[in-house]
mmCIF file of C-alpha atoms and ligand atoms in Angstrom:
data_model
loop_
_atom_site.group_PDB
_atom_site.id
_atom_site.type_symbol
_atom_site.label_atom_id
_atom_site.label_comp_id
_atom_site.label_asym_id
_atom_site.label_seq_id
_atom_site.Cartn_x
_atom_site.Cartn_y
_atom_site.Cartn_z
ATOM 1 C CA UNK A 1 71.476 115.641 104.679
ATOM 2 C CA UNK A 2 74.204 114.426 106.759
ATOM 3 C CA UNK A 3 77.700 115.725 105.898
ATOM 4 C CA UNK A 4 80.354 113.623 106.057
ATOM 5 C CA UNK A 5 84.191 114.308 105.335
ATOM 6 C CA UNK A 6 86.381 111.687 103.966
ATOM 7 C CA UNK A 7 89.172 112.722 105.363
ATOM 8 C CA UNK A 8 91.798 110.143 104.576
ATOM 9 C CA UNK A 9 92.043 107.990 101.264
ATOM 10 C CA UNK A 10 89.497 105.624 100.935
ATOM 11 C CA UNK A 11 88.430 102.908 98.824
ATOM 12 C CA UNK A 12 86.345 104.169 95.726
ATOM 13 C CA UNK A 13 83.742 101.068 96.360
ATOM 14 C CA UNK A 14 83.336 102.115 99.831
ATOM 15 C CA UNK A 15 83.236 106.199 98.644
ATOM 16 C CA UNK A 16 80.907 104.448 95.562
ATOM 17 C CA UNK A 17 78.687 103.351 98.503
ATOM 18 C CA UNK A 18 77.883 105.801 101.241
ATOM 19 C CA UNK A 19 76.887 107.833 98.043
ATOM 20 C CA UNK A 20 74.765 105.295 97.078
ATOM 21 C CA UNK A 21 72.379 105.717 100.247
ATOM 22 C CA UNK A 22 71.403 109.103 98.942
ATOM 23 C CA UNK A 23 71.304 110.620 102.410
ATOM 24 C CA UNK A 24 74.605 111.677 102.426
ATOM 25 C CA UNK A 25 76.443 114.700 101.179
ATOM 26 C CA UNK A 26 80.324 112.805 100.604
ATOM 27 C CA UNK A 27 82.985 115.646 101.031
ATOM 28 C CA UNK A 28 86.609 113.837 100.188
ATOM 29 C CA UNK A 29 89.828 115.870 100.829
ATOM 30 C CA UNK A 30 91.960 113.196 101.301
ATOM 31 C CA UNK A 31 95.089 115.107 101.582
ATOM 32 C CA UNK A 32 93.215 118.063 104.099
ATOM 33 C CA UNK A 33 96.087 119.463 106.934
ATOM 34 C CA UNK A 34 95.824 119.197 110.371
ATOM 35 C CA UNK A 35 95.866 123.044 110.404
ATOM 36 C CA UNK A 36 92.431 122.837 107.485
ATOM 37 C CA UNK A 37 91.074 119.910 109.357
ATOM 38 C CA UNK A 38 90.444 121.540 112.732
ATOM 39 C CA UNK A 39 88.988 124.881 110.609
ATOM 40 C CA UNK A 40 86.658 122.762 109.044
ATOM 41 C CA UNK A 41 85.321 119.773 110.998
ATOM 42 C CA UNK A 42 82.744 121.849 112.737
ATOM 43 C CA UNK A 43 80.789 121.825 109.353
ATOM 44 C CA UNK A 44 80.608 117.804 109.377
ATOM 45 C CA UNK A 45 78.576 115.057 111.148
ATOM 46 C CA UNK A 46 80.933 112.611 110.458
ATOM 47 C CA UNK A 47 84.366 112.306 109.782
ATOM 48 C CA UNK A 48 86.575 109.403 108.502
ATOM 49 C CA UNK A 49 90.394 108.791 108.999
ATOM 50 C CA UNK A 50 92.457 105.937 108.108
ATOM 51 C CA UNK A 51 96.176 106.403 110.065
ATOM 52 C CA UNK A 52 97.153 109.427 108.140
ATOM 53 C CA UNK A 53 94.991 112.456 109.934
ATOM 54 C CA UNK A 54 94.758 112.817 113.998
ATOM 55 C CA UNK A 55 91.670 113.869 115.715
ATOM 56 C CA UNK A 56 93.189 115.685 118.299
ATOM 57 C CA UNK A 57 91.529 117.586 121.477
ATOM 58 C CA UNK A 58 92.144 121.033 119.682
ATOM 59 C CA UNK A 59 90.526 119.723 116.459
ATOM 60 C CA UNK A 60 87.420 118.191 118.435
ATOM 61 C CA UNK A 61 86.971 121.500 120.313
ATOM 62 C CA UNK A 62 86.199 122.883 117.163
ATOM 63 C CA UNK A 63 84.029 120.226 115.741
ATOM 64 C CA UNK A 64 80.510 121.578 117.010
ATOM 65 C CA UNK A 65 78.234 119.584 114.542
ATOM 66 C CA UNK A 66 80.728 116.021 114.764
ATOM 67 C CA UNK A 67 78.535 112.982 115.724
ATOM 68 C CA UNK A 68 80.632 110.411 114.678
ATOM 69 C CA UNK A 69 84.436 109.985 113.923
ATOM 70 C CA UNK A 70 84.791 106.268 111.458
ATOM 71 C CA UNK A 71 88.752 104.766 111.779
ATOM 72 C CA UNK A 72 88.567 103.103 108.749
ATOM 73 C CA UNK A 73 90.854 100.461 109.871
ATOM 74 C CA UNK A 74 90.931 98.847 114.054
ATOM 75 C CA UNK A 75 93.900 100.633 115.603
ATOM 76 C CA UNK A 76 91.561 104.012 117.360
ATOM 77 C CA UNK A 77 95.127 105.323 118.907
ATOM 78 C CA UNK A 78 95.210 108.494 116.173
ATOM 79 C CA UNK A 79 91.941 109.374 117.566
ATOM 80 C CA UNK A 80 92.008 111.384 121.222
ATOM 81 C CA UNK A 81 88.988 108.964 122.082
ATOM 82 C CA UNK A 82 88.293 110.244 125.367
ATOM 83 C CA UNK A 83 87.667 113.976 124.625
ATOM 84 C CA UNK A 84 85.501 112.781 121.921
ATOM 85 C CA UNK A 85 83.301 110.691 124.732
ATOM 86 C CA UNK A 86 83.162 114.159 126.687
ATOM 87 C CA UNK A 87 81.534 115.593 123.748
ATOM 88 C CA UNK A 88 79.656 112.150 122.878
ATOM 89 C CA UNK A 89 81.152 111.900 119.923
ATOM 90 C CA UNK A 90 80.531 108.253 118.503
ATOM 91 C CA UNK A 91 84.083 106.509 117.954
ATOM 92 C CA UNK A 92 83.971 103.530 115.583
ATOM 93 C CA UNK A 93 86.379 101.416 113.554
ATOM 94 C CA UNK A 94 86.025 98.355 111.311
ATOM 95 C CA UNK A 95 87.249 95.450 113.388
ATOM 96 C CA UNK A 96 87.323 92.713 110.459
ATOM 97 C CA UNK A 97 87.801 94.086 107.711
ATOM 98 C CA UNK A 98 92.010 94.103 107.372
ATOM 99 C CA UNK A 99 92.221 90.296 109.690
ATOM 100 C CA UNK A 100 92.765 88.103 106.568
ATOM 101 C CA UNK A 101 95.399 90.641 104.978
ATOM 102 C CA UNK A 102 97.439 90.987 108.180
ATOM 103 C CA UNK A 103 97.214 87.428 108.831
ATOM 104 C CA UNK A 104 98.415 86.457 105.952
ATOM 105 C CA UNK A 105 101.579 88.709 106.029
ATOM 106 C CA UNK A 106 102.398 87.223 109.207
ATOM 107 C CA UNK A 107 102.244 83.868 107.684
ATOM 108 C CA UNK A 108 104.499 85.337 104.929
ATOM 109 C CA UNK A 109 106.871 86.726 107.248
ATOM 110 C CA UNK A 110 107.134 83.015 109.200
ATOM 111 C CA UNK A 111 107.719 81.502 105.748
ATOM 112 C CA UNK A 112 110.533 84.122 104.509
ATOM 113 C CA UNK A 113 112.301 83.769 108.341
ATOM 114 C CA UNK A 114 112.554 80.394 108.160
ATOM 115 C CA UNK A 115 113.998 79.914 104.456
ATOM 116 C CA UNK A 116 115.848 83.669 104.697
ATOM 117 C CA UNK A 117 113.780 84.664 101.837
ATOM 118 C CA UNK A 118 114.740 88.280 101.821
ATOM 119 C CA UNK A 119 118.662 87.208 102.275
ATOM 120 C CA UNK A 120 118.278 84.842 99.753
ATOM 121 C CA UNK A 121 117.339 87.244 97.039
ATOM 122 C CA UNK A 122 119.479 89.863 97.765
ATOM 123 C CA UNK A 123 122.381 87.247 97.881
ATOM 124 C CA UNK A 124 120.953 85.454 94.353
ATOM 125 C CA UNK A 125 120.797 88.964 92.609
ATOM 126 C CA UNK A 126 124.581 89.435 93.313
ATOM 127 C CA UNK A 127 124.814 86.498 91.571
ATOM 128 C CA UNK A 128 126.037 84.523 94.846
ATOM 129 C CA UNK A 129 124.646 81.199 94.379
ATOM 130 C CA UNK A 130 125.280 80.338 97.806
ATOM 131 C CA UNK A 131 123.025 76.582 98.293
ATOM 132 C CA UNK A 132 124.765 75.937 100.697
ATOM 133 C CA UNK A 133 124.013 79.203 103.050
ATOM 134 C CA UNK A 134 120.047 78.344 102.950
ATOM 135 C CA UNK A 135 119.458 75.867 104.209
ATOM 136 C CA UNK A 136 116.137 76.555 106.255
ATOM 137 C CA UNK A 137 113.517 74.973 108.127
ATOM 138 C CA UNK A 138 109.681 74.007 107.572
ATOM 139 C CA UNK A 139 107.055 76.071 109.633
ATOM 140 C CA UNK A 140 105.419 72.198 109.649
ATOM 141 C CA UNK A 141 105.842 70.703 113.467
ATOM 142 C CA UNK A 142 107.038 74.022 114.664
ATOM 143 C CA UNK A 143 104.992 75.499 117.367
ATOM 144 C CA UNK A 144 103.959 79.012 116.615
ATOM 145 C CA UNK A 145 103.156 81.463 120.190
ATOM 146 C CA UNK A 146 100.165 84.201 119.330
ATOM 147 C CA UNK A 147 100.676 86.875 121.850
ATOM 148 C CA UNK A 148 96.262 88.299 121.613
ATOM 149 C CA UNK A 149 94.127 86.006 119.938
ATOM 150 C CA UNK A 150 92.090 88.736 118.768
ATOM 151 C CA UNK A 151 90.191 88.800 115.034
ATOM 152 C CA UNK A 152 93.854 88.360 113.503
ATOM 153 C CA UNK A 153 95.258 86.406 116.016
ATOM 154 C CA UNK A 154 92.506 84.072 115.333
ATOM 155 C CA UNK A 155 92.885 84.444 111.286
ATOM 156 C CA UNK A 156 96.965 83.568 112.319
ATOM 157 C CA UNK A 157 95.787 80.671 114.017
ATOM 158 C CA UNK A 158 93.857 78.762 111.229
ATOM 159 C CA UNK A 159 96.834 79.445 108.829
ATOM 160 C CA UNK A 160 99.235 78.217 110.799
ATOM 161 C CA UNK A 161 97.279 75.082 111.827
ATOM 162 C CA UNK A 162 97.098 74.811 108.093
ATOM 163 C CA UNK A 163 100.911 74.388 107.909
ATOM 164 C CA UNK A 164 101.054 71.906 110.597
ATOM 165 C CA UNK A 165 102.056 73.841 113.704
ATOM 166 C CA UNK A 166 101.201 73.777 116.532
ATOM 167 C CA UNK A 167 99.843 76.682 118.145
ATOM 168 C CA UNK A 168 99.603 78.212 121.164
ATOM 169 C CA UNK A 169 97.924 81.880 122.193
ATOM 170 C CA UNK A 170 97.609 83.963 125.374
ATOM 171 C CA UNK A 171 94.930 86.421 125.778
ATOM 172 C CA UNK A 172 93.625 87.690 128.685
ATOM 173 C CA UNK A 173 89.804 87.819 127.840
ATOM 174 C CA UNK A 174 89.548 85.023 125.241
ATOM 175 C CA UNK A 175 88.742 82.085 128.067
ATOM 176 C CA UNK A 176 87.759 79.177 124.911
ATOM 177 C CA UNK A 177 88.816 78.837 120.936
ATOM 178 C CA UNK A 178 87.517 76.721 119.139
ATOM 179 C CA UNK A 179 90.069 76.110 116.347
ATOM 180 C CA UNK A 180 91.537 72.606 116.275
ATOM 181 C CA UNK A 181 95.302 72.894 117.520
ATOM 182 C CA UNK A 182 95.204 76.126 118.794
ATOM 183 C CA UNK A 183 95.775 75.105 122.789
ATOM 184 C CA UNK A 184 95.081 78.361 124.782
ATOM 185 C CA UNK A 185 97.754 78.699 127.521
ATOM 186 C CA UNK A 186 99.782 81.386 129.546
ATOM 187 C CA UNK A 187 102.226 83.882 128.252
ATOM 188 C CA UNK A 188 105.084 82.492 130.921
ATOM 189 C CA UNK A 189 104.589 79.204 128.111
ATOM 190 C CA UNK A 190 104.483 80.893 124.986
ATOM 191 C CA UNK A 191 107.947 82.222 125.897
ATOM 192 C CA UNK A 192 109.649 79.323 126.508
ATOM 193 C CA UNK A 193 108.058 77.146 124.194
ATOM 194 C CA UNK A 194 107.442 79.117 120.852
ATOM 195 C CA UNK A 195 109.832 78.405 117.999
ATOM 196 C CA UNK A 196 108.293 81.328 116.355
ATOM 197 C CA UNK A 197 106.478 84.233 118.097
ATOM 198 C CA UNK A 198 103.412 86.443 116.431
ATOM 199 C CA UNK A 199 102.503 89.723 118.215
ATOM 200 C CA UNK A 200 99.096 90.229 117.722
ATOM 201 C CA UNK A 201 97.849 92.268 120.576
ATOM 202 C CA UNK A 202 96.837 95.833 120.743
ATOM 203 C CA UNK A 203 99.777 98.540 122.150
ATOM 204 C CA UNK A 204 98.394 99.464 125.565
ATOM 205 C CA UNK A 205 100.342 99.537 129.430
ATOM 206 C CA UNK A 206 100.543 96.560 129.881
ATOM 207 C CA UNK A 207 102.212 95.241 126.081
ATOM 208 C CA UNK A 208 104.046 98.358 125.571
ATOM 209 C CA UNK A 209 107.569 96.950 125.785
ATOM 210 C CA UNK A 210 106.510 93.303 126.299
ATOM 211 C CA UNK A 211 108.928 91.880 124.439
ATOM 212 C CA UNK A 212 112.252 92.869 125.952
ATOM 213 C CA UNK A 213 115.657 91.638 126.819
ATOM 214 C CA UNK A 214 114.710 89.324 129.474
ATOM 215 C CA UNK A 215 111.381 88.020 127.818
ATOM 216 C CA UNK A 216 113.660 87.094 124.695
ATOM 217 C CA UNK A 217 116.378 85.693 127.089
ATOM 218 C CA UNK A 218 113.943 82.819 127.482
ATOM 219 C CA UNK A 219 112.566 82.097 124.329
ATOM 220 C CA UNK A 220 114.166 79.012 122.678
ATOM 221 C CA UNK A 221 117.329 79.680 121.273
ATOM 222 C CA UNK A 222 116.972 80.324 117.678
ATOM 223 C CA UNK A 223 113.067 81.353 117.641
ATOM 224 C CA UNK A 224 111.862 83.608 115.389
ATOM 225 C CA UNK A 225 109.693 86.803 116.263
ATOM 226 C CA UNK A 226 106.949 88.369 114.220
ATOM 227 C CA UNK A 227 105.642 91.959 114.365
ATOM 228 C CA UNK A 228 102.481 93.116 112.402
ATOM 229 C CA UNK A 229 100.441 95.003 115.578
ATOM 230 C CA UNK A 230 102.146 97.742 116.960
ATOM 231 C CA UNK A 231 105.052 99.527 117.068
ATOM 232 C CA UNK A 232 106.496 99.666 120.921
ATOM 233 C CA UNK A 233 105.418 96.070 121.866
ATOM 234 C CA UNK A 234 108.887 94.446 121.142
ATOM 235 C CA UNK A 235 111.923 96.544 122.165
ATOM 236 C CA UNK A 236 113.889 97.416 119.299
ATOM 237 C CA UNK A 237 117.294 97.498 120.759
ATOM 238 C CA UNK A 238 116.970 94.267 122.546
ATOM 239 C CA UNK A 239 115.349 93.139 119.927
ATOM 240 C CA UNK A 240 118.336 93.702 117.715
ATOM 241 C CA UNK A 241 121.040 92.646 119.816
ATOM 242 C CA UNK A 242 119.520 89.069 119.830
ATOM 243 C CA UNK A 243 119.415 89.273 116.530
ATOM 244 C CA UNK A 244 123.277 90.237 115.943
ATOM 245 C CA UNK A 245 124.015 86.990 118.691
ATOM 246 C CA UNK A 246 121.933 84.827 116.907
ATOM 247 C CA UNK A 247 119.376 84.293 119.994
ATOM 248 C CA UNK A 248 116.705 85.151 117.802
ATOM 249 C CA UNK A 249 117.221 83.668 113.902
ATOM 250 C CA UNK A 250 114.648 86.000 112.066
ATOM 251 C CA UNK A 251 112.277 88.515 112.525
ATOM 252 C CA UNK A 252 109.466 90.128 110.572
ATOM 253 C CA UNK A 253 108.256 93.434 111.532
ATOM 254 C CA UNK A 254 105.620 95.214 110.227
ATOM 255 C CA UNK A 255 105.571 98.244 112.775
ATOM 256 C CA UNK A 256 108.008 100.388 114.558
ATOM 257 C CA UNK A 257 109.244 102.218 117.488
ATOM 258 C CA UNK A 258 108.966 105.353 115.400
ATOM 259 C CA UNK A 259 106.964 105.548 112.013
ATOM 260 C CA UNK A 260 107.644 106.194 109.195
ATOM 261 C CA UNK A 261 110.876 104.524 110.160
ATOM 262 C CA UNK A 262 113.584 106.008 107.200
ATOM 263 C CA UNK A 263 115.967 104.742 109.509
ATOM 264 C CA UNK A 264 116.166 101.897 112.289
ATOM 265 C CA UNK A 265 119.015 99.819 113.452
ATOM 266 C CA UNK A 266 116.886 96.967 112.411
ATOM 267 C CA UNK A 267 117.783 98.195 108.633
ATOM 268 C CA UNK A 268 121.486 96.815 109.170
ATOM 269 C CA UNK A 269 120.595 93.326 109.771
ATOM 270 C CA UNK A 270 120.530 90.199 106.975
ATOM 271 C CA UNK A 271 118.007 88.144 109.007
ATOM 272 C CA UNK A 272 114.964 90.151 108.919
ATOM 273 C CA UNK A 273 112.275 91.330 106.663
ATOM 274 C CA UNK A 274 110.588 94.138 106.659
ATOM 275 C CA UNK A 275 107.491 96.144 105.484
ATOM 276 C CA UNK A 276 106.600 99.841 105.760
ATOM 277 C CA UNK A 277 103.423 98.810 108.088
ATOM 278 C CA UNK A 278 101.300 97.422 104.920
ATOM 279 C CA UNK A 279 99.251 94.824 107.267
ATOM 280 C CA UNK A 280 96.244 95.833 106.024
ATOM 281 C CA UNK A 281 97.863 97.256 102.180
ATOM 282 C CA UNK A 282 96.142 94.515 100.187
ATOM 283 C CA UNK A 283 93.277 95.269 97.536
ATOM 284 C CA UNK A 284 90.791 93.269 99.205
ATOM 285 C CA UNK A 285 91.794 94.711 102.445
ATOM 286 C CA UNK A 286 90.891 98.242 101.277
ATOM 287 C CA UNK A 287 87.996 97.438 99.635
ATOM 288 C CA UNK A 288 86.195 95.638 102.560
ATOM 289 C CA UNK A 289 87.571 98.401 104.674
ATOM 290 C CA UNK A 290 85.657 100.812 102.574
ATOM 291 C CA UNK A 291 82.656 98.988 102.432
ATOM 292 C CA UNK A 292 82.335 98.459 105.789
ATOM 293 C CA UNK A 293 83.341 102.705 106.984
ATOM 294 C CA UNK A 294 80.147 103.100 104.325
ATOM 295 C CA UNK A 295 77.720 100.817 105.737
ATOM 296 C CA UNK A 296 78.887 101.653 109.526
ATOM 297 C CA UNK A 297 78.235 105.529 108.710
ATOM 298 C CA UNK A 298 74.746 104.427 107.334
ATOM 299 C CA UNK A 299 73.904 102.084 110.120
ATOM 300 C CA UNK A 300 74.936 104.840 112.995
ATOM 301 C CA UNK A 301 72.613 107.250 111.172
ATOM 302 C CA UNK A 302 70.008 104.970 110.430
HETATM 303 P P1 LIG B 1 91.425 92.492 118.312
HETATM 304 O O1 LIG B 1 90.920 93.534 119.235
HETATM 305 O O2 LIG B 1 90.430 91.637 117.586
HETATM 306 O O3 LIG B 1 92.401 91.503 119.106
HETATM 307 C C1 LIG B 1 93.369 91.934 119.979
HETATM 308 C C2 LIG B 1 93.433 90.903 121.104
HETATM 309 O O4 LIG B 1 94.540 91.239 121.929
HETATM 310 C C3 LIG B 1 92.179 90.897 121.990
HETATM 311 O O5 LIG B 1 91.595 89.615 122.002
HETATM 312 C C4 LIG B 1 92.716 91.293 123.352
HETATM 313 O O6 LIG B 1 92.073 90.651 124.426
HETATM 314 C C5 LIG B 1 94.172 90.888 123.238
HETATM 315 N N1 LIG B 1 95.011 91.515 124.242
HETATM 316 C C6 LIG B 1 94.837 92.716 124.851
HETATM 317 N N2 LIG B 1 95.817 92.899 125.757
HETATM 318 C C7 LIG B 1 96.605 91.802 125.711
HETATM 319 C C8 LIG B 1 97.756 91.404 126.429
HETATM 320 N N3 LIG B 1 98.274 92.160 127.402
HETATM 321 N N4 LIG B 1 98.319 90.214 126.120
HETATM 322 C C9 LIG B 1 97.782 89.426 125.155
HETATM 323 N N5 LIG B 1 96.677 89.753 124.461
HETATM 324 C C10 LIG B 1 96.098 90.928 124.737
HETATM 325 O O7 LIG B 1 92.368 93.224 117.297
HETATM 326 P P2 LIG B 1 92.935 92.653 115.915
HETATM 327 O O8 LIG B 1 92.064 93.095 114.807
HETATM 328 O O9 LIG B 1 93.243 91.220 116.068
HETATM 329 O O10 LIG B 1 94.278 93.514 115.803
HETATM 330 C C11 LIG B 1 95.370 93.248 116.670
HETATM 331 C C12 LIG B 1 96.371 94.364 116.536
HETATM 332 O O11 LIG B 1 96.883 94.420 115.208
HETATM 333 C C13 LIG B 1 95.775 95.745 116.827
HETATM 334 O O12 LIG B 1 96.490 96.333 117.870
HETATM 335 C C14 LIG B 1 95.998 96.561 115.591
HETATM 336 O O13 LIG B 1 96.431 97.844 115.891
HETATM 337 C C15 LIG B 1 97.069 95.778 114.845
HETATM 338 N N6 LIG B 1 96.864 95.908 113.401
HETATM 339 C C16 LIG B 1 97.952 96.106 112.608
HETATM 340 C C17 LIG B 1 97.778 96.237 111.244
HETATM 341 C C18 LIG B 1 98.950 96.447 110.329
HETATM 342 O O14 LIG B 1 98.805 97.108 109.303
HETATM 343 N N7 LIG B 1 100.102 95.891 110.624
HETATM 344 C C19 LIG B 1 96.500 96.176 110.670
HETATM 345 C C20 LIG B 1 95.421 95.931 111.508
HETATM 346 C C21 LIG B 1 95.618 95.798 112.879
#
């Protein structure tokens, strides 16, 4: 029998399922240390991690027996991926399963920018009342810039076209789409012509610190800029200050320079809403995320 250590939590359905192939002996410490992780890998063929654990080069120089390592999750960036190709080590993720949830909170987070929903309800518990103050604007006939129309990119995409925008992505390798309204253009474009920007590319060179001072410089004035990929991508501090001038009217971020973030200057500001990196925090998010670690494990073994 294979062993396999579930590592990081996972969803019981998915745990419910690689049991269910009978080939597998399912070891779950979910709460293991780094310290217990590298003493103990070397007695699994498989190994699953969500965000929490790191497989690091000292814990894959212990793990003798390791065949495959399963991000439950896309982001591979807690995973030292090429040490683990020295040692051929299979790396896999599960691309799809999280799209819709992340997708959604980025259509969430254009809807609460424009109408200051987070503002709004901290003003209306004080018992404020203040009409007048929130006045906002309809996502419909706005034109919405995807920065990597990826799987969520794509999912982004529909939803918006859904609301009436218009959209417009850059990606580098996606050459056709074939969603109505979704016009595939250049990322020189997308910054001058977004009223509301969605980051939805991975955090490599070339995106690390994309979105800086003189990219925002020439976005419209009063866009709004959206967050749920990667912390690093949009500069925080420049990101801010546009924010205090009124350059930028919202944003909604997701992810962060530094995570957990317990404290950012972002935290100060009225015109922003933000989440503790719960893209993919939805039930049905876990659950096909479990589902599909359990049937990639089984189909890698197969
Ligand atoms: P994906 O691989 O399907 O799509 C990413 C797209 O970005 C690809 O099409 C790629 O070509 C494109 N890209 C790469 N470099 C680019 C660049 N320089 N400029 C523009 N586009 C570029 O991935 P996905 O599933 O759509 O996820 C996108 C990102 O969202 C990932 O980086 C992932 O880490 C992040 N994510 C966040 C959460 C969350 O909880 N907030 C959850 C899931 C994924």
């Amino acid at each position: 029998m294979k062993r396999i250590l579930i590592a990081d939590p996972l969803a019981k359905e998915g745990v419910e399922q690689l049991k269910s192939y009978g080939i597998f002996e399912v070891v779950e410490k979910t709460d293991i240390s780094p310290e217990d992780l590298k003493q103990e890998i070397g007695q699994y063929n498989a190994v699953v991690v969500r965000s929490r654990s790191k497989i690091l080069k000292e814990t894959l120089e212990q793990a003798g027996n390791l065949e495959l390592i399963v991000r439950g999750g896309v982001g591979t960036d807690n995973i030292d991926k090429a040490t683990a190709k020295e040692k051929n080590i299979a790396v896999k993720n599960t691309p799809l399963a999280s799209s819709i949830s992340v997708a959604e909170l980025v259509i969430g987070m254009a809807l609460a920018g424009v109408r200051g929903l987070a503002d709004a309800t901290a003003s209306t518990k004080k018992g404020l009342w203040e009409k007048k103050r929130f006045k906002g604007l309809e996502l419909y006939g706005k034109t919405l810039g995807i920065i990597g129309l990826g799987n969520i990119g794509k999912e982004t995409a529909k939803r918006a076209v859904a609301f009436g925008m218009k959209v417009l992505a850059y990606d580098p390798i996606v050459t056709s789409c074939a969603i109505d309204g979704v016009t595939l253009t250049t990322l020189e474009k997308i910054n001058t012509d977004a009223d509301i920007l969605s980051v939805n590319c991975p955090k490599t060179d070339s995106t690390c610190n994309l979105i800086d001072a003189s990219f925002i410089a020439k976005m419209k004035d009063g866009a709004g800029i959206i967050n749920c990929s990667r912390g690093g991508i949009i500069v925080e501090n420049d990101l801010v200050k546009a924010l205090q001038s009124g350059k930028i009217s919202f944003a909604g971020i997701d992810v962060y320079e530094k995570e957990p973030a317990k404290e950012n200057p972002l935290f100060a500001l009225e015109n922003v809403v933000l989440t503790p990196h719960i893209g993919a925090q939805t039930k049905e998010g876990q659950t096909r995320v479990g589902v599909e670690v359990a049937s990639v494990i089984h189909d890698f073994f197969q």
